[in-house]
XYZ file of C-alpha atoms in Angstrom:
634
model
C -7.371 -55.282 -23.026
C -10.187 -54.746 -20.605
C -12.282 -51.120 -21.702
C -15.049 -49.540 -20.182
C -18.602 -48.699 -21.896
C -20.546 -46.424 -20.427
C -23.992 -45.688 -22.850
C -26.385 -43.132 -22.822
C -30.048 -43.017 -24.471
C -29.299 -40.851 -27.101
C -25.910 -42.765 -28.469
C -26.249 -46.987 -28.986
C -22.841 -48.407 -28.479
C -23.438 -51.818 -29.344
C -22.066 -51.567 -32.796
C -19.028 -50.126 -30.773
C -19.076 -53.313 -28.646
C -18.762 -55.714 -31.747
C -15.954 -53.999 -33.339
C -14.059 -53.954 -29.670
C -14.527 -57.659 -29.313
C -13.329 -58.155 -33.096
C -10.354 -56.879 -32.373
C -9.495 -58.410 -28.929
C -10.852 -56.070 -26.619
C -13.602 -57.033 -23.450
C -15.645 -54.272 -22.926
C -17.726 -54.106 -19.322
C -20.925 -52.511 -19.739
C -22.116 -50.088 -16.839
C -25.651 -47.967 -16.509
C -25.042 -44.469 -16.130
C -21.798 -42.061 -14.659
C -22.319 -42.934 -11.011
C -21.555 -46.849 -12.388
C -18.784 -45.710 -14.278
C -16.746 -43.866 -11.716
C -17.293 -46.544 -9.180
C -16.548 -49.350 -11.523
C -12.633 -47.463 -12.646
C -12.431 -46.373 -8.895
C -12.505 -50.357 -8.069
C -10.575 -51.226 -11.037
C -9.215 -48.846 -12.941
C -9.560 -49.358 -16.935
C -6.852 -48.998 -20.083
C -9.841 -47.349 -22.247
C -13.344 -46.220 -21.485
C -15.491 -45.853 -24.380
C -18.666 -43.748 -23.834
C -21.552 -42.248 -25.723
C -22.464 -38.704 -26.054
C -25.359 -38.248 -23.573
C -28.475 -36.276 -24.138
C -27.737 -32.515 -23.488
C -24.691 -33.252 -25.373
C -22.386 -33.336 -22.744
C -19.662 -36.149 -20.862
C -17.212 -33.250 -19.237
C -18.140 -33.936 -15.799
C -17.727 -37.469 -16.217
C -14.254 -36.653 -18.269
C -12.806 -34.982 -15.573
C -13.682 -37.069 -12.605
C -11.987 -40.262 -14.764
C -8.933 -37.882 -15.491
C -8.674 -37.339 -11.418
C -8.950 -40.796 -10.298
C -6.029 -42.875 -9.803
C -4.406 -44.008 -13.147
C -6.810 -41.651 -15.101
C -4.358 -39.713 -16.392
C -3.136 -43.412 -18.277
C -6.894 -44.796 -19.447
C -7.262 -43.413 -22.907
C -10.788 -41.959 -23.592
C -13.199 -42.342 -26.618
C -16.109 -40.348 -27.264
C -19.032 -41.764 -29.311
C -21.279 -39.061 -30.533
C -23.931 -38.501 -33.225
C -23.273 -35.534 -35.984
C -25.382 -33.328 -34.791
C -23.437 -33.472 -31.539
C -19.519 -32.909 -33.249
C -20.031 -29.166 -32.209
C -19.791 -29.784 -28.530
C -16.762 -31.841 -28.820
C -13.934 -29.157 -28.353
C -14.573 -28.453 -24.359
C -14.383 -32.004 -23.824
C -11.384 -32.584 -25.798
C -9.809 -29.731 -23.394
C -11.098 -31.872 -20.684
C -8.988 -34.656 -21.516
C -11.055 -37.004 -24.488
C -8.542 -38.605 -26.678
C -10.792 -39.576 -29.409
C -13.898 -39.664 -30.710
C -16.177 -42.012 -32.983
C -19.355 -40.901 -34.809
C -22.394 -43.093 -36.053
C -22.798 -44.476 -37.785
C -19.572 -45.914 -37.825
C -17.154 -46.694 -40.523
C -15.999 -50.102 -39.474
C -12.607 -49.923 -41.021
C -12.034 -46.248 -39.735
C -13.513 -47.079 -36.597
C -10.865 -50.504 -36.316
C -8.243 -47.813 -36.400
C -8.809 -45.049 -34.217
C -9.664 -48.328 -31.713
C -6.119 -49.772 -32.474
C -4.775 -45.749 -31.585
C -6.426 -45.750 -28.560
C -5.177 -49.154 -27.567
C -1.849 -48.233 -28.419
C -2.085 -44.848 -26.662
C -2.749 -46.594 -23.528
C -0.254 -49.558 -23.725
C 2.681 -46.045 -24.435
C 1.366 -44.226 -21.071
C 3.727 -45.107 -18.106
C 2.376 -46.774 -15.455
C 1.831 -44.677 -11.749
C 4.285 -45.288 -9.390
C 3.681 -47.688 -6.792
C 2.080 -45.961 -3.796
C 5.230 -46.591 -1.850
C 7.910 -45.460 -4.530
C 10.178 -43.340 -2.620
C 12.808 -41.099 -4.777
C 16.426 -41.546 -3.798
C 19.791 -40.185 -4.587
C 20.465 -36.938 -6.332
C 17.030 -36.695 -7.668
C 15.648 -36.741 -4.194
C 17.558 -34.289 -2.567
C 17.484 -31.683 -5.164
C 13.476 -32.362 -5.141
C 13.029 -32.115 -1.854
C 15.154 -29.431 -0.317
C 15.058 -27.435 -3.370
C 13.194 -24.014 -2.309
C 11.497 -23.154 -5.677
C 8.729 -24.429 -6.563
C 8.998 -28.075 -8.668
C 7.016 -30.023 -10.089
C 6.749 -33.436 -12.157
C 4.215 -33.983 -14.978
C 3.458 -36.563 -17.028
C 4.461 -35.914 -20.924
C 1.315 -36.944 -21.907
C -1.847 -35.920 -20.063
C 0.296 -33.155 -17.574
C -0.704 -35.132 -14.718
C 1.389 -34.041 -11.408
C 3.311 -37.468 -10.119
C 5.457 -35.664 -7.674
C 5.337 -31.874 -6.364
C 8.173 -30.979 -3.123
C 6.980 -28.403 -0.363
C 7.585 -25.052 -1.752
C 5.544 -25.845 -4.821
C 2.435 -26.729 -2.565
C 3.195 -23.949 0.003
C 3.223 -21.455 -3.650
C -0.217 -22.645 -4.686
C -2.187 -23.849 -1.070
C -2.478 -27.196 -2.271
C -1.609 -30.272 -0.099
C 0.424 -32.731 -1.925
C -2.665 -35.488 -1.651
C -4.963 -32.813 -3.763
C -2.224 -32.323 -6.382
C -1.198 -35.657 -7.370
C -2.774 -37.744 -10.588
C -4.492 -34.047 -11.199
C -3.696 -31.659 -13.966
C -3.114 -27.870 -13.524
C -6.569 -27.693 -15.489
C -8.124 -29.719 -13.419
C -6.889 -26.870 -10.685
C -7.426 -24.111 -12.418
C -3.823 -23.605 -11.429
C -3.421 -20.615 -15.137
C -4.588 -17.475 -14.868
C -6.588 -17.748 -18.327
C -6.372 -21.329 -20.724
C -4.266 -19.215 -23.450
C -1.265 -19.131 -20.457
C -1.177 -22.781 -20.755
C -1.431 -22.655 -24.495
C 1.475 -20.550 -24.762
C 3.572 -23.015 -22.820
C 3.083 -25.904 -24.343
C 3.325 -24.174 -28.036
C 7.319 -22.692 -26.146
C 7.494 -26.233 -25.490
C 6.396 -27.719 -28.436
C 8.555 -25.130 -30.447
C 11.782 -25.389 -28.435
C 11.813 -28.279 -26.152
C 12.278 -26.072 -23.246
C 11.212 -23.217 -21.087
C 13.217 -20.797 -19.445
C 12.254 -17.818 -17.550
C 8.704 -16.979 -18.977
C 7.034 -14.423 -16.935
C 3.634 -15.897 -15.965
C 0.520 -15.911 -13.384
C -1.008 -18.440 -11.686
C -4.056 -18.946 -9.506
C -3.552 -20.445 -5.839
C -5.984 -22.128 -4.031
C -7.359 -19.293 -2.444
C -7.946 -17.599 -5.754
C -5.015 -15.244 -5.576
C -3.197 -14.674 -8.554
C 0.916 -14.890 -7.799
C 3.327 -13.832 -10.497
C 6.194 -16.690 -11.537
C 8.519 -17.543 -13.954
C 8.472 -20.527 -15.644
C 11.031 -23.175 -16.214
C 10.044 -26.291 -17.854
C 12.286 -28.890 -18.962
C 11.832 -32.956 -19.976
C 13.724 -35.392 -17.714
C 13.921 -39.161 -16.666
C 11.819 -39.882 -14.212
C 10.818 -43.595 -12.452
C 12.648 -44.933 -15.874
C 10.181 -42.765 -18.583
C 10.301 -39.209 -19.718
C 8.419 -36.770 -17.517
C 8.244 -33.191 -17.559
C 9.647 -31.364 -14.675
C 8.932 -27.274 -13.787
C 10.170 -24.976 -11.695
C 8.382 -21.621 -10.652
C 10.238 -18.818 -8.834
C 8.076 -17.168 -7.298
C 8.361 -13.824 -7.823
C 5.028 -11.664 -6.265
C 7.773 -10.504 -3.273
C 10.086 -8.683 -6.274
C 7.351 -7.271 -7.912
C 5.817 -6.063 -4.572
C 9.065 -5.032 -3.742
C 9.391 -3.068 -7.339
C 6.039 -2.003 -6.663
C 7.090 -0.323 -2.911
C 10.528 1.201 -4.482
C 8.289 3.242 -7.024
C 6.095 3.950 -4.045
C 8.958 5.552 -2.213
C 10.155 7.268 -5.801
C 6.900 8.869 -6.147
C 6.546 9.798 -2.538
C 10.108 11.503 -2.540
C 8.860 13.426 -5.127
C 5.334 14.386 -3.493
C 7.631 15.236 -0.529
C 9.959 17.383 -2.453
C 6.555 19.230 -4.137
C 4.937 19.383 -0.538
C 7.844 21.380 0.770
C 8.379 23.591 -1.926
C 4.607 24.131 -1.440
C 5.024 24.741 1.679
C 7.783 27.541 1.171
C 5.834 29.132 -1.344
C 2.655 29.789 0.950
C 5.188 30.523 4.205
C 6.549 33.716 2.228
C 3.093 35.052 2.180
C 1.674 33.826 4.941
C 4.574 35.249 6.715
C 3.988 39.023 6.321
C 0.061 38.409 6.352
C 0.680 36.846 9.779
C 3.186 39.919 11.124
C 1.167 42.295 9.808
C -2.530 40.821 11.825
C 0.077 40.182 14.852
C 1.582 43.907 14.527
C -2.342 45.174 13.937
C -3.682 42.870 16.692
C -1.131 44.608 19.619
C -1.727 47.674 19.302
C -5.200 47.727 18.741
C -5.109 45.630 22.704
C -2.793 48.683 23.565
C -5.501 51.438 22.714
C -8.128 48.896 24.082
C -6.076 48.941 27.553
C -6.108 52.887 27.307
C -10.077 52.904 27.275
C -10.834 53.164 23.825
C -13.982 50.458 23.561
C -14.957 51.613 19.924
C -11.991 49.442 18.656
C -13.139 46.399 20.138
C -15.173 44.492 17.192
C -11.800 45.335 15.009
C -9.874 43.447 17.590
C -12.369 40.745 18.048
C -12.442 40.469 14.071
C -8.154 40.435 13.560
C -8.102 37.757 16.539
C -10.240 35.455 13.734
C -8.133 36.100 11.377
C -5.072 35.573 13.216
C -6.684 31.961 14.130
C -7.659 31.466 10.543
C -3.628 32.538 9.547
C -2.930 29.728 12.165
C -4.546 27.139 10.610
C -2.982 27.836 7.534
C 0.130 27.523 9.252
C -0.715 23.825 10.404
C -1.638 22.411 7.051
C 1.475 23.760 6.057
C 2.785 22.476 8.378
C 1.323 18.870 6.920
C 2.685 19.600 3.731
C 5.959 19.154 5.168
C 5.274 15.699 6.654
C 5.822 13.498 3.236
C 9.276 15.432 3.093
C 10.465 14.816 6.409
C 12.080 17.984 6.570
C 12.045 18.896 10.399
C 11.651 16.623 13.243
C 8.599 17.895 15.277
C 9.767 18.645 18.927
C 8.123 16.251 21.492
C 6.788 17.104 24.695
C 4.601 16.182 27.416
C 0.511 16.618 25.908
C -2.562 16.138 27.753
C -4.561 13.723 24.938
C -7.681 15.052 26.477
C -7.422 18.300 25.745
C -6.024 17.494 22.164
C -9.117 15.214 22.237
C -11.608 17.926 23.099
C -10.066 20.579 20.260
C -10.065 17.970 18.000
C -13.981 16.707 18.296
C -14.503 20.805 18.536
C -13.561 20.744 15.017
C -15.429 17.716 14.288
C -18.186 18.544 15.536
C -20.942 19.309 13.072
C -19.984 16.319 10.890
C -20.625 14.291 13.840
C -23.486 15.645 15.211
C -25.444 14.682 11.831
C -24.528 11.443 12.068
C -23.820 9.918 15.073
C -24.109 10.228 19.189
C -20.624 11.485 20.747
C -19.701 9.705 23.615
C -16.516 10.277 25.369
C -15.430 8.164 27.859
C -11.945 10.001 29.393
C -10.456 7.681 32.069
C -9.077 8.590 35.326
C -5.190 9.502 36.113
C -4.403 9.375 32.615
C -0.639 10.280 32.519
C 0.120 13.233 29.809
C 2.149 10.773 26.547
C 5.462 12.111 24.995
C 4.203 13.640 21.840
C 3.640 16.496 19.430
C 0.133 18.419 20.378
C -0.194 19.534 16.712
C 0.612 15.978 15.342
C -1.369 14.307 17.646
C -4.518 16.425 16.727
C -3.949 15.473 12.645
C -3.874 11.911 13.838
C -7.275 12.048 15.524
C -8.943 13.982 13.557
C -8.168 12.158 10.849
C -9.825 8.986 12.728
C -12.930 10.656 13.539
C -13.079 11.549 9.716
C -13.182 8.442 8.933
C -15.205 7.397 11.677
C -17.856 9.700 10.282
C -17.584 8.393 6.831
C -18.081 4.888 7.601
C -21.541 5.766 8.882
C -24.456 6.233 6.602
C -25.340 9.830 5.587
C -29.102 9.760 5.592
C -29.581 7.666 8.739
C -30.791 8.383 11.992
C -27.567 9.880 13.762
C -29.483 8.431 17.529
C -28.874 4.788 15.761
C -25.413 5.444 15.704
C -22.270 5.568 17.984
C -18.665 7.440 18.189
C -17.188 6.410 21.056
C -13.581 8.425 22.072
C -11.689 6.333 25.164
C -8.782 7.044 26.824
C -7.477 5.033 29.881
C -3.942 3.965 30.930
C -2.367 0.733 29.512
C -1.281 -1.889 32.289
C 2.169 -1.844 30.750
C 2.704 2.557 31.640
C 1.457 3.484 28.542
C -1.721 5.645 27.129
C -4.428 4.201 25.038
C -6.548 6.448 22.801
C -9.158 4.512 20.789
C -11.858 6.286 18.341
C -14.680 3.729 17.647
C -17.841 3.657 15.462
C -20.924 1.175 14.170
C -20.425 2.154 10.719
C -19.983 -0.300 7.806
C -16.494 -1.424 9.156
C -14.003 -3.110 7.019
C -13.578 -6.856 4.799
C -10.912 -8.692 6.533
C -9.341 -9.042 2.877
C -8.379 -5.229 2.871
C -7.059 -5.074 6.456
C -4.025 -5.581 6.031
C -3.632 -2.735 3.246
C -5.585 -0.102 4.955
C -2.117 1.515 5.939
C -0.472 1.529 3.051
C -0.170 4.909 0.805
C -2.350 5.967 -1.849
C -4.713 2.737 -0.873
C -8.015 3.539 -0.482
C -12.077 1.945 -0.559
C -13.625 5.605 -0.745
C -14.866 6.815 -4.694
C -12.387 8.663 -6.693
C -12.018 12.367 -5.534
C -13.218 11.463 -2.007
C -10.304 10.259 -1.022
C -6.345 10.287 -1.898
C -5.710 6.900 0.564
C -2.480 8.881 2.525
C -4.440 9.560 5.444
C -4.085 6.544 7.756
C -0.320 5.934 6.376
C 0.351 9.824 7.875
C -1.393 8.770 10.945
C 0.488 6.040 11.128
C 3.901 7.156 10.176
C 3.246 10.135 12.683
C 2.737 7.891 15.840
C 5.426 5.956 15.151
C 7.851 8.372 14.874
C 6.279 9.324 18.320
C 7.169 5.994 19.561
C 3.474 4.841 19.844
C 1.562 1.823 17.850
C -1.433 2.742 16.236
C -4.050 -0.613 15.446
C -7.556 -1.589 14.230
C -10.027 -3.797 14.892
C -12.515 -4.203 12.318
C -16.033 -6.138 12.259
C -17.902 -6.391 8.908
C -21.458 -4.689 8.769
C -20.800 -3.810 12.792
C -18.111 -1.100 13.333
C -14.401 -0.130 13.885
C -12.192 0.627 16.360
C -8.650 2.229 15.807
C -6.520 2.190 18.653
C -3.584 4.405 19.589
C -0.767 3.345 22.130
C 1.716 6.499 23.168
C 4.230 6.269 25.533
C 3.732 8.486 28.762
C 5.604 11.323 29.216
C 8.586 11.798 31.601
C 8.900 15.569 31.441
C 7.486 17.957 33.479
C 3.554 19.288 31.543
C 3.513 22.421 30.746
C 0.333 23.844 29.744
C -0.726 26.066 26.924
C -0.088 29.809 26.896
C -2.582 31.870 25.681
C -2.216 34.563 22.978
C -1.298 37.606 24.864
C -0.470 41.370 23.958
C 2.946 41.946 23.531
C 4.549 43.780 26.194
C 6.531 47.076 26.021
C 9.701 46.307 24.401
C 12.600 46.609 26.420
C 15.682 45.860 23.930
C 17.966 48.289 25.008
C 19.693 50.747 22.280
C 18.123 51.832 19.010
C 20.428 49.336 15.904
C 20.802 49.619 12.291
C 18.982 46.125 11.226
C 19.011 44.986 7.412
C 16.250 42.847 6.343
C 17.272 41.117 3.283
C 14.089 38.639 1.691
C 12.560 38.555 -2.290
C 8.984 39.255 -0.625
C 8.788 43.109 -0.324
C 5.460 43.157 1.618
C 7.322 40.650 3.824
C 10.318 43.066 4.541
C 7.567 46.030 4.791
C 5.602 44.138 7.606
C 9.127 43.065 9.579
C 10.510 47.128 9.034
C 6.550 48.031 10.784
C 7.656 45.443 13.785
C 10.757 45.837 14.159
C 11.009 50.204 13.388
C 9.624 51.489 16.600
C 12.385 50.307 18.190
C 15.754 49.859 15.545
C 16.834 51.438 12.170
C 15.461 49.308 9.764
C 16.789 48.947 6.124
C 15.427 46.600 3.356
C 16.260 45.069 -0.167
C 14.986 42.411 -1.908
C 18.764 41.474 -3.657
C 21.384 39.943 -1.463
C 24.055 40.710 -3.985
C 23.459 44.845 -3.505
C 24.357 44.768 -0.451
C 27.986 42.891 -1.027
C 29.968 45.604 -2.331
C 28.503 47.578 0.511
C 29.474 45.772 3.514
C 33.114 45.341 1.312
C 33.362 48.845 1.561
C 32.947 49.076 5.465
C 29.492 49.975 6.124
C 28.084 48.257 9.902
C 24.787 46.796 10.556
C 24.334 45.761 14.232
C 21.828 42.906 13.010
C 20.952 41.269 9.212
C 17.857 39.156 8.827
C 18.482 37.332 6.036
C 16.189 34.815 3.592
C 17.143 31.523 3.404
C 15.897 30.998 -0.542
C 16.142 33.571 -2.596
C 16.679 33.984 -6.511
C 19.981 34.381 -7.772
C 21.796 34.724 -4.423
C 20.153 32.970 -1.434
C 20.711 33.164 1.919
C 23.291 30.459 2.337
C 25.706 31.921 -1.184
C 25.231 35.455 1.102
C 26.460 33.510 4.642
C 29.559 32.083 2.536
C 30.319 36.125 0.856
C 30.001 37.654 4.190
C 31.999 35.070 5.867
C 35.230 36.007 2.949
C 34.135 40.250 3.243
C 33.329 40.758 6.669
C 33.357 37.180 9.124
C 32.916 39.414 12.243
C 28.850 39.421 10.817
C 28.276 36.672 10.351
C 27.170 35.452 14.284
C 24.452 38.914 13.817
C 22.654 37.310 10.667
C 19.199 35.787 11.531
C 18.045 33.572 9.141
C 14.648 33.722 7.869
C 12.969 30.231 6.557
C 9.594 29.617 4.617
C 11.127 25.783 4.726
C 14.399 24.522 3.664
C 13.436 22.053 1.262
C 16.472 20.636 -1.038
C 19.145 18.571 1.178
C 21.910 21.664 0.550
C 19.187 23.656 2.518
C 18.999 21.035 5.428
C 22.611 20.778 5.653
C 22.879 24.296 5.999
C 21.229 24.531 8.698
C 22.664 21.778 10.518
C 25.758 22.902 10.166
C 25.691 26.603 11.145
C 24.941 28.280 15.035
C 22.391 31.244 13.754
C 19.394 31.482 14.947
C 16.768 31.283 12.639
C 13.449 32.294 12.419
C 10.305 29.960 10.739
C 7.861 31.446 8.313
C 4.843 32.614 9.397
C 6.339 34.715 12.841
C 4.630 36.722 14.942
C 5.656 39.926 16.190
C 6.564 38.517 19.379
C 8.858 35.614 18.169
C 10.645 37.923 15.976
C 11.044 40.990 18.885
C 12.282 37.983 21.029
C 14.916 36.580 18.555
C 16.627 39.852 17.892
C 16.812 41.125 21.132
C 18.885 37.430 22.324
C 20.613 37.830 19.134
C 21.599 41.607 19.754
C 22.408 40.626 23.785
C 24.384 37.688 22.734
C 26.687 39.792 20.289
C 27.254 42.722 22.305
């Protein structure tokens, strides 16, 4: 048998030599690890005997023999001083079969020689470079879509891997073969590998370990394992098979997502019912204030006009609250938003109002409105949350301390060549790593430091445009600045523009009625009996079920405004009583909704004709309802 000696200053193998030669071995000397490779690369060798060299180390050498054609079949001895033993167990993982150490014991030495020898003869030989499976074994191989691959027994050298194995791990098939999943760093951590083999070694299969491995790229993908030992090219080989199964778990991963974001929705609108009751009355009542202070402003009285001025604040602060209540109810999806035709500029220019004195700080605002922009099919409200939410983050992205004439937020708008509207919010700050783009959108991700940030804000924005029928993108450059750009369809309905708030006028609604306000918010009922008792009879109760026997008995109200959740009896349990006692009310009951939250709610609603009237109302909305509802009932 032809072997391999490769020496080294600190380890003298010519004792090894003699001993080789005794025992019908012929050893070819080389200098130094660039002689060695070459040398097996030209002619591969059986065994390669080499000495420890001076730092102690052989593992580069180790593992460049293992790679090389037919180096997973050359059996490798390590000779090494004593001093050196305790550097052996790395380069045993690397793939050293045995090791001597000087001096030698020539009749221990003879045998571990013979072992070696023998160890090699036992390897199979590679296939021939142009073996080609066939049959059964082919097929299944080769159109099989999971992941296979087959090893050597000895060594775990891959001798044949199909497609999906080297589409799992990034690998070509030329980098795989004669390699080891060591040399490839293919295991998340050594003690994966471990535990295989010991399965193995234990049980003489695998099935169905859970597992990760490392492509390529670095990425860790979850599998399971399936290892089994089979004829292969007339020896026993190992073959594997790895599912992959990242998709499931990313798909597990998304189904919790939606569990957990049911429930935030279900919370959000609850939330949001909870802060309509009392934002309802506080709104009626500034509404109900607000008019007739106007009305003794009209008749000359000036010293009223810094009360005015002051409830018109509050009555835009009361709005406000209405809108993020009105965001609240986005994660549940409870009411569709109604679309119209809205001028982006002028959403635009309320928006960056807001914005304002973060931006200022920072950054120069340029706006760049185009010409004959066509009003998009949207929500104005919706909209503004979107962009807003942009120029947040465009602001954040840029440092805090800088010099705000350094920087740049650019707002565009200009018509698409295709009919639609393109909005796009740009900035030089940090931008973002092309590794996290494509997760930017997804909920609860997010780059900013805990409490800064909950990661739901582009996933709204983006949920909300779509449902608009509009794309919303981003362009990203490292170090340079972002760009988010929104596509909305234009509009095909007439614009109307914005009303401002105006006094309400005299009331003309005709005779006086009995109304019964029926809500569990008595302030609430208070503030509606104060609108509403100028011009009607105006009862109130906080208990549905009081007024039951009531009504059984005969007595006639023109008009009920009724809550739609209440304690013990709600409003829809009081719909399905009246309808039984008295069904010639039911078309006069207005409903009155802080948000119908649970699915009975939302069915509800759907199903029945009555008007209804959303928590917080102004004076005017509610005037205007009843007097429709009292005209359309005679």
């Amino acid at each position: 048998m032809r072997a391999l000696l490769v020496p080294s200053a600190s380890t003298d193998l010519t004792s090894v030599e003699r001993l080789m030669r005794q025992i019908g071995m012929v050893p070819t000397r080389v200098r130094d690890e660039e002689g060695a490779v070459a040398a097996f690369a030209h002619h591969p060798f059986p065994m390669v005997v080499m000495g420890m060299d001076d730092q102690g180390d052989r593992i580069v050498l180790v593992r460049a023999l293992r790679a090389s054609v037919r180096g997973s079949q050359t059996a490798l001895v390590l000779v090494a001083n004593p001093e050196q033993l305790e550097l052996l167990p790395p380069l045993l993982d690397a793939g050293v079969d045995e090791f001597l150490s000087l001096p030698l014991d020539e009749p221990t030495t003879l045998h571990r020689l013979r072992l070696a020898r023998r160890r090699a003869s036992e390897r199979p030989a590679p296939l021939p470079e142009d073996f080609e499976l066939d049959g059964l074994c082919a097929v299944l191989l080769r159109e099989s879509p999971l992941p296979t691959c087959i090893t050597t027994r000895e060594g775990n050298a891959f001798v044949e891997v199909n497609e999906a194995f080297t589409r799992l791990f990034g690998y070509s098939r030329e980098e795989m073969l004669w390699r080891t999943p060591r040399d490839l760093n293919l295991w998340e951590s050594p003690i994966e590998q471990e535990r295989m083999a010991a399965r193995m070694r234990e049980q003489g299969i695998v099935r169905g370990a859970e597992a990760r491995m490392r492509t390529k790229q670095g990425e860790l993908r979850d599998v399971l394992v399936y290892v089994g030992i089979a004829e292969y090219a007339g020896t026993p080989h190992i073959v594997s098979l790895f599912p992959d199964v990242t998709e499931r778990k990313q798909l597990q991963a998304r189904l919790q997502l939606a569990d957990r974001m049911a429930s935030v929705g279900t919370l959000a609108a609850g939330v949001a019912h909870e802060i309509n009751n009392p934002l309802a009355y506080v709104t009626a009542n500034l509404g109900y204030v607000h008019a007739e202070l106007t009305r003794q402003l009209d008749r000359g009285t000036t010293t009223l006009k810094p009360v005015c001025a002051a409830l018109d604040e509050a009555l835009q602060g009361a709005d406000r609250v209405q809108h993020i209540v009105g965001d609240l109810k986005t994660f549940s999806r409870e009411t569709q938003e109604k679309l119209q035709a809205v001028n982006v500029g002028k959403v635009l220019d309320s928006t960056l109002n807001l914005a304002s004195a973060e931006i200022r700080h920072r950054a120069r605002l340029v706006k760049a409105y185009g010409d004959n922009v066509p009003a998009v099919h949207g929500n104005h409200s919706r909209l503004g949350q979107v962009f807003l939410n942009l120029l947040v983050n465009a602001v954040q992205s840029l440092p805090s301390d800088g010099d705000a004439e350094q920087h740049e937020i650019r707002v565009t708008t200009r018509p698409h060549a295709d009919g639609r509207v393109v909005v796009e919010i740009s900035d030089t700050g940090a931008g973002i790593a092309p590794e996290l783009m494509g997760r930017i959108f997804d909920p609860f991700f997010t780059t900013k430091a805990p409490g800064t940030g909950t990661g739901l804000g582009l996933s709204i924005c983006h949920n909300l445009i779509t449902a608009m029928g509009g794309e919303l993108h981003v362009q990203s450059d490292l170090g340079r600045g972002t760009t988010f750009q929104v596509l909305l369809p234009a509009s095909q309905l007439e614009f109307v523009p914005e009303q401002e708030r105006a006094p309400l006028p005299d009331y003309e609604g005709g005779p006086r009625c009995r109304v019964l306000v029926i809500d569990d918010e008595p302030l609430l009922c208070s503030a509606v009996e104060r609108i509403l008792g100028p011009h009607h009879d105006v009862e109130f109760t906080t208990l549905a079920a009081e007024v039951l026997p009531r009504l059984e008995a005969g007595e006639r109200f023109d008009l009920i405004l009724c809550d739609l959740m209440m304690p013990r009896m709600n409003g829809m349990d009081f719909h399905a009583a009246l309808h039984r006692l008295r069904p010639e009310l039911t078309g006069r009951v207005i409903f009155l909704t802080g948000g119908a939250f649970t699915p009975q709610a939302r069915s509800f609603l759907e199903r029945i004709p009555n008007r209804r009237v959303e928590k917080p109302f102004n004076a005017r909305a509610l005037l205007e309802v009843t007097r429709e509802v009292l005209a359309s009932v005679g």
